[in-house]
PDB file of C-alpha atoms in Angstrom:
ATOM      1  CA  UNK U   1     280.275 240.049   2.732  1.00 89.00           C
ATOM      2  CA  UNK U   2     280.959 237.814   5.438  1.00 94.00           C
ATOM      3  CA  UNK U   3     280.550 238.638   8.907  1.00 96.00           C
ATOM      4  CA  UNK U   4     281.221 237.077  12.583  1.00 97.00           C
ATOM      5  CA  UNK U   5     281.993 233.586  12.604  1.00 97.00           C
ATOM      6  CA  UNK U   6     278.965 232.478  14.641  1.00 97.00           C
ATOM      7  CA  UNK U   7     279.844 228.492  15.262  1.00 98.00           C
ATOM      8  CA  UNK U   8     282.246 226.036  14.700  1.00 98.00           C
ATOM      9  CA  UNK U   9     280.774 222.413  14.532  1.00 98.00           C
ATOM     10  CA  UNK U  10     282.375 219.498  15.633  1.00 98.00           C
ATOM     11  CA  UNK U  11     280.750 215.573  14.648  1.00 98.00           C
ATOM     12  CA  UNK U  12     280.826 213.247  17.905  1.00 98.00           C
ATOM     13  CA  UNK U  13     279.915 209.903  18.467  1.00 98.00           C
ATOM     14  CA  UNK U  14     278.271 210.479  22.143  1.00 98.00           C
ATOM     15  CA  UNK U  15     276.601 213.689  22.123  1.00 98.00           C
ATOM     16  CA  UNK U  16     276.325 213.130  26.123  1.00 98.00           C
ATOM     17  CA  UNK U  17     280.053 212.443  26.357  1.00 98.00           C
ATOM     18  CA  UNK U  18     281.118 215.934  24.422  1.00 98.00           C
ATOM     19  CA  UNK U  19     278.587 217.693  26.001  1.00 98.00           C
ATOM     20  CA  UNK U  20     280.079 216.149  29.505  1.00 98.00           C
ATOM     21  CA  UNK U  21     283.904 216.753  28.381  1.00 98.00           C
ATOM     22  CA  UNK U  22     283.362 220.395  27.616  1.00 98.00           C
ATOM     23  CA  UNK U  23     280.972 221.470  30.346  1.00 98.00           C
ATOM     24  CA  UNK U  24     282.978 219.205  33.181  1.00 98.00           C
ATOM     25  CA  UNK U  25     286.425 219.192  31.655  1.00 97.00           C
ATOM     26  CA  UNK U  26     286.660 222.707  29.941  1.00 97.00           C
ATOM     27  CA  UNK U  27     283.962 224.353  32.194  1.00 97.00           C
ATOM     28  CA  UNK U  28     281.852 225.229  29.561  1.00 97.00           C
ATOM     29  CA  UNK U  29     278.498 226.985  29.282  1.00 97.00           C
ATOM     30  CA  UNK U  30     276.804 223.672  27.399  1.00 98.00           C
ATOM     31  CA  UNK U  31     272.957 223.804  26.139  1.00 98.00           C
ATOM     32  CA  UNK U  32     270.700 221.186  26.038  1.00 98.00           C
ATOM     33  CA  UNK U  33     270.233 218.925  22.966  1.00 98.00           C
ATOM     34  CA  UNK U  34     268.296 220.275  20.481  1.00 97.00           C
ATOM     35  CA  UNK U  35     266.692 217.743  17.559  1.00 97.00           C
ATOM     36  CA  UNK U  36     267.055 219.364  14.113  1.00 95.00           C
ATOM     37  CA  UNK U  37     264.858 217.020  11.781  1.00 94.00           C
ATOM     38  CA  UNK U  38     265.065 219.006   8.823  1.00 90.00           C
ATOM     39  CA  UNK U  39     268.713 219.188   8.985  1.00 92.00           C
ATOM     40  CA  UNK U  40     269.328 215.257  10.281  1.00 95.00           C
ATOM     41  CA  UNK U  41     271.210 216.113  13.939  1.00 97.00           C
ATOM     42  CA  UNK U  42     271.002 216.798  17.179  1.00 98.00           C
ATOM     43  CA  UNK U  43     272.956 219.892  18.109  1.00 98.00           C
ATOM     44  CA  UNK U  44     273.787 220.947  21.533  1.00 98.00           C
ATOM     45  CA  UNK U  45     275.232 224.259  21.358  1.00 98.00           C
ATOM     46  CA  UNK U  46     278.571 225.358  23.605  1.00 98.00           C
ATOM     47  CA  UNK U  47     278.764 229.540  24.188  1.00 96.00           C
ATOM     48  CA  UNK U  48     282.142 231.207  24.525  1.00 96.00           C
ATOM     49  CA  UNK U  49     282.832 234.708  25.147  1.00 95.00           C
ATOM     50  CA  UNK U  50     283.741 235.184  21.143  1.00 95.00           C
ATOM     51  CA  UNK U  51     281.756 232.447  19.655  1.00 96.00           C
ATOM     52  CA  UNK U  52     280.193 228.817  19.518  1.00 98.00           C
ATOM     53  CA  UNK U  53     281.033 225.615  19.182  1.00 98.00           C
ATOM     54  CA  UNK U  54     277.774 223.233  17.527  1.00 98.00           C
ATOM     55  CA  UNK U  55     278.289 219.486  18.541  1.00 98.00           C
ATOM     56  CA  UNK U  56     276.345 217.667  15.947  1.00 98.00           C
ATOM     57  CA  UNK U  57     275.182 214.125  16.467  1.00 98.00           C
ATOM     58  CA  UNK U  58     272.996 211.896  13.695  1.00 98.00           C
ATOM     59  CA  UNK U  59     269.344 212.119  14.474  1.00 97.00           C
ATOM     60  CA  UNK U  60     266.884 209.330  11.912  1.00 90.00           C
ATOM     61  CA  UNK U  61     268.095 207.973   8.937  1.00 86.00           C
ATOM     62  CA  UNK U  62     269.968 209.278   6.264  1.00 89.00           C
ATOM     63  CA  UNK U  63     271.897 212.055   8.541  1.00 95.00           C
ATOM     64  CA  UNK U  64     274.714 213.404   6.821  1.00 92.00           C
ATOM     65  CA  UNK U  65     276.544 212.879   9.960  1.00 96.00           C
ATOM     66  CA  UNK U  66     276.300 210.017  10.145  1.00 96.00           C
ATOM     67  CA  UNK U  67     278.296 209.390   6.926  1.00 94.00           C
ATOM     68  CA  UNK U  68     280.874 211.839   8.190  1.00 95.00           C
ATOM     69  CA  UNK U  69     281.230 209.661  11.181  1.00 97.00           C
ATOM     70  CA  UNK U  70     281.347 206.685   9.237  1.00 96.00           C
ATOM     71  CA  UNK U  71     284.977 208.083   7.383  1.00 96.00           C
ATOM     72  CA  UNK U  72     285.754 209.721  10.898  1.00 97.00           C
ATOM     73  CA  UNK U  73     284.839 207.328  13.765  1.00 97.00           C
ATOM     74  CA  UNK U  74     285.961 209.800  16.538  1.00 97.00           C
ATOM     75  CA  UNK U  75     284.293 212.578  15.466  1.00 97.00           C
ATOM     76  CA  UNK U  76     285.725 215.835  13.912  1.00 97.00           C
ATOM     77  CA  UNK U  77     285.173 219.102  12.902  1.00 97.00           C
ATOM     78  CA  UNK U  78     282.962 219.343  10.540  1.00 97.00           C
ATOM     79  CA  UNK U  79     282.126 222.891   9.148  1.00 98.00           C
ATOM     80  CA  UNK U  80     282.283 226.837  10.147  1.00 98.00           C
ATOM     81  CA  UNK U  81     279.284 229.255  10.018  1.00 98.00           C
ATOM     82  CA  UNK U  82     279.840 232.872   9.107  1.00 98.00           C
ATOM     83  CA  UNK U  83     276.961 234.954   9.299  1.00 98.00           C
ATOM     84  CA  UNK U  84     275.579 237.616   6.351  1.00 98.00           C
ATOM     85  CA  UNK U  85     273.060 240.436   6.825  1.00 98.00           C
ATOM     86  CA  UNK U  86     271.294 239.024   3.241  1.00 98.00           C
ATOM     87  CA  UNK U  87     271.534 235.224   2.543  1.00 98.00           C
ATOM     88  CA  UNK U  88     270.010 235.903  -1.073  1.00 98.00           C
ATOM     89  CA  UNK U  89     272.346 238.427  -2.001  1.00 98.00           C
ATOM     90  CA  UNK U  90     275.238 236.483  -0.424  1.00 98.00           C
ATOM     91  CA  UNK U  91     274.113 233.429  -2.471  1.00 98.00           C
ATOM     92  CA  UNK U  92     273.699 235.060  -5.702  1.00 98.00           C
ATOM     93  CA  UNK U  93     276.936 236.738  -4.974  1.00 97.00           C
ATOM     94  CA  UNK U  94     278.553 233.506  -4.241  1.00 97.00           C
ATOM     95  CA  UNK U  95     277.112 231.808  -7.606  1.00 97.00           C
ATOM     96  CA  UNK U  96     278.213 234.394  -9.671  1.00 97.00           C
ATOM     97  CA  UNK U  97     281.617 233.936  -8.124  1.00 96.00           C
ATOM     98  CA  UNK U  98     281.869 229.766  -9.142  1.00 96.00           C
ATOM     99  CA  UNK U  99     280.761 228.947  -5.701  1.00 97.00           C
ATOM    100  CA  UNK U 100     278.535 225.855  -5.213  1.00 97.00           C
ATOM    101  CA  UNK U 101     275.389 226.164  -2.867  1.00 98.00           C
ATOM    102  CA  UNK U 102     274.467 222.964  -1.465  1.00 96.00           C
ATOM    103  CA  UNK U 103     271.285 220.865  -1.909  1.00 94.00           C
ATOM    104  CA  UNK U 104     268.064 223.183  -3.626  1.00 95.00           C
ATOM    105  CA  UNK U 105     270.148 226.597  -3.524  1.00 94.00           C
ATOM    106  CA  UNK U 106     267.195 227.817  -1.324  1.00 96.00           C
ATOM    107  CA  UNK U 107     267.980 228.539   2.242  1.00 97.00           C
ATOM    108  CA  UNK U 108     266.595 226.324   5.345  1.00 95.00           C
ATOM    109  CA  UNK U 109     265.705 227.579   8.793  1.00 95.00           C
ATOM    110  CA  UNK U 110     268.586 226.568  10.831  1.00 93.00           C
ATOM    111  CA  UNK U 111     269.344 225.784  14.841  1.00 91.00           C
ATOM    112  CA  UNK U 112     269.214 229.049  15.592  1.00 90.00           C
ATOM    113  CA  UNK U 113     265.974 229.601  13.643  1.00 94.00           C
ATOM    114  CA  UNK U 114     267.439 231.694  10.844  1.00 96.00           C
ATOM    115  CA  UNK U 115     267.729 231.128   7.000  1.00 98.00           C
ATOM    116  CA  UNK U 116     271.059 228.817   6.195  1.00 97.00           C
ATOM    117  CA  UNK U 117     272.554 227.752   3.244  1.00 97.00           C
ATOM    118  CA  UNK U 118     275.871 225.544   3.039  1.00 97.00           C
ATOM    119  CA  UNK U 119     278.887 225.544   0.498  1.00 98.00           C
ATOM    120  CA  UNK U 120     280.417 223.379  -1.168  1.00 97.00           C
ATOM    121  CA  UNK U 121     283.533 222.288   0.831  1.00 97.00           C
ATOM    122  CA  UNK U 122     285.843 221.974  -2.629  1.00 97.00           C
ATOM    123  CA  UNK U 123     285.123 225.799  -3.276  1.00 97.00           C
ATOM    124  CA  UNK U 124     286.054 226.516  -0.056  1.00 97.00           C
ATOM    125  CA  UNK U 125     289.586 225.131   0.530  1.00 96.00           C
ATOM    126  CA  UNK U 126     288.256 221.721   1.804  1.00 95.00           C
ATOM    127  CA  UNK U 127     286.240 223.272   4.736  1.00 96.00           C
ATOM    128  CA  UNK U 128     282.325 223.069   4.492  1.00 97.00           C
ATOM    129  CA  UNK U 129     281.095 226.441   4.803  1.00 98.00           C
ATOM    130  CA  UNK U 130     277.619 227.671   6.220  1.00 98.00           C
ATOM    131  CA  UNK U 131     275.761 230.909   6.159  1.00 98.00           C
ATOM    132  CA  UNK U 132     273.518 232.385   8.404  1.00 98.00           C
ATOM    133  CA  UNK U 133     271.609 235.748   8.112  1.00 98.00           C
ATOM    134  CA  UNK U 134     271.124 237.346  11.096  1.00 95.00           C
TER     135      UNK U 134
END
């Protein structure tokens, strides 16, 4: 069911300061910051030859980030995207299965301006999981 991994997404507390580290430091191909209201961050996205890497920064109140960043004050990763050709059947699939879909159960238009849905991280081995259909 689950295809490519399309990102890995690290929390930071200075989206400049990642962003700097990996394109300076790493020599990374780094994108510019991107505000995702809907979703509470800012995301500046890294490409790699295989994948992505998705900083994610707090953006207005309420973030879920933010809370993550309150229990991790250096940042960390904080979840891994896989993407599906059918979000809907990969939901009800997932349901039927004991897995727990995340806020409405609907999916949201994501960073990459694609339908997302996110799992619950205790189904999943500890690890938040997202989806995107691509």
């Amino acid at each position: 069911m689950i295809g490519r991994l399309n990102h890995v997404a690290i929390a930071v507390p200075d989206l400049e300061a990642a962003s700097a580290q990996y394109r300076d430091t790493l020599g990374a191909q780094v994108g510019a910051p991107q505000d995702e209201p809907d979703h509470g961050v800012t995301v500046v996205f890294i490409e790699l030859p295989n994948t992505k890497i998705e900083l994610l920064y707090p953006l207005g109140e309420g973030s879920p980030i933010a809370g993550f960043l309150e229990k991790n004050p250096s940042g960390g990763i904080h979840h891994m995207c896989y993407e599906v050709d059918d979000i809907i059947a990969a939901r009800d699939r997932l349901k039927s299965e004991g897995a727990r879909v995340l806020g409405t159960g609907e999916p949201k238009i994501g960073a990459h301006g694609k339908p997302v849905l996110f799992l619950h991280p205790k189904d999943f081995n500890g690890c938040l999981i997202e989806l995107e259909q691509v």
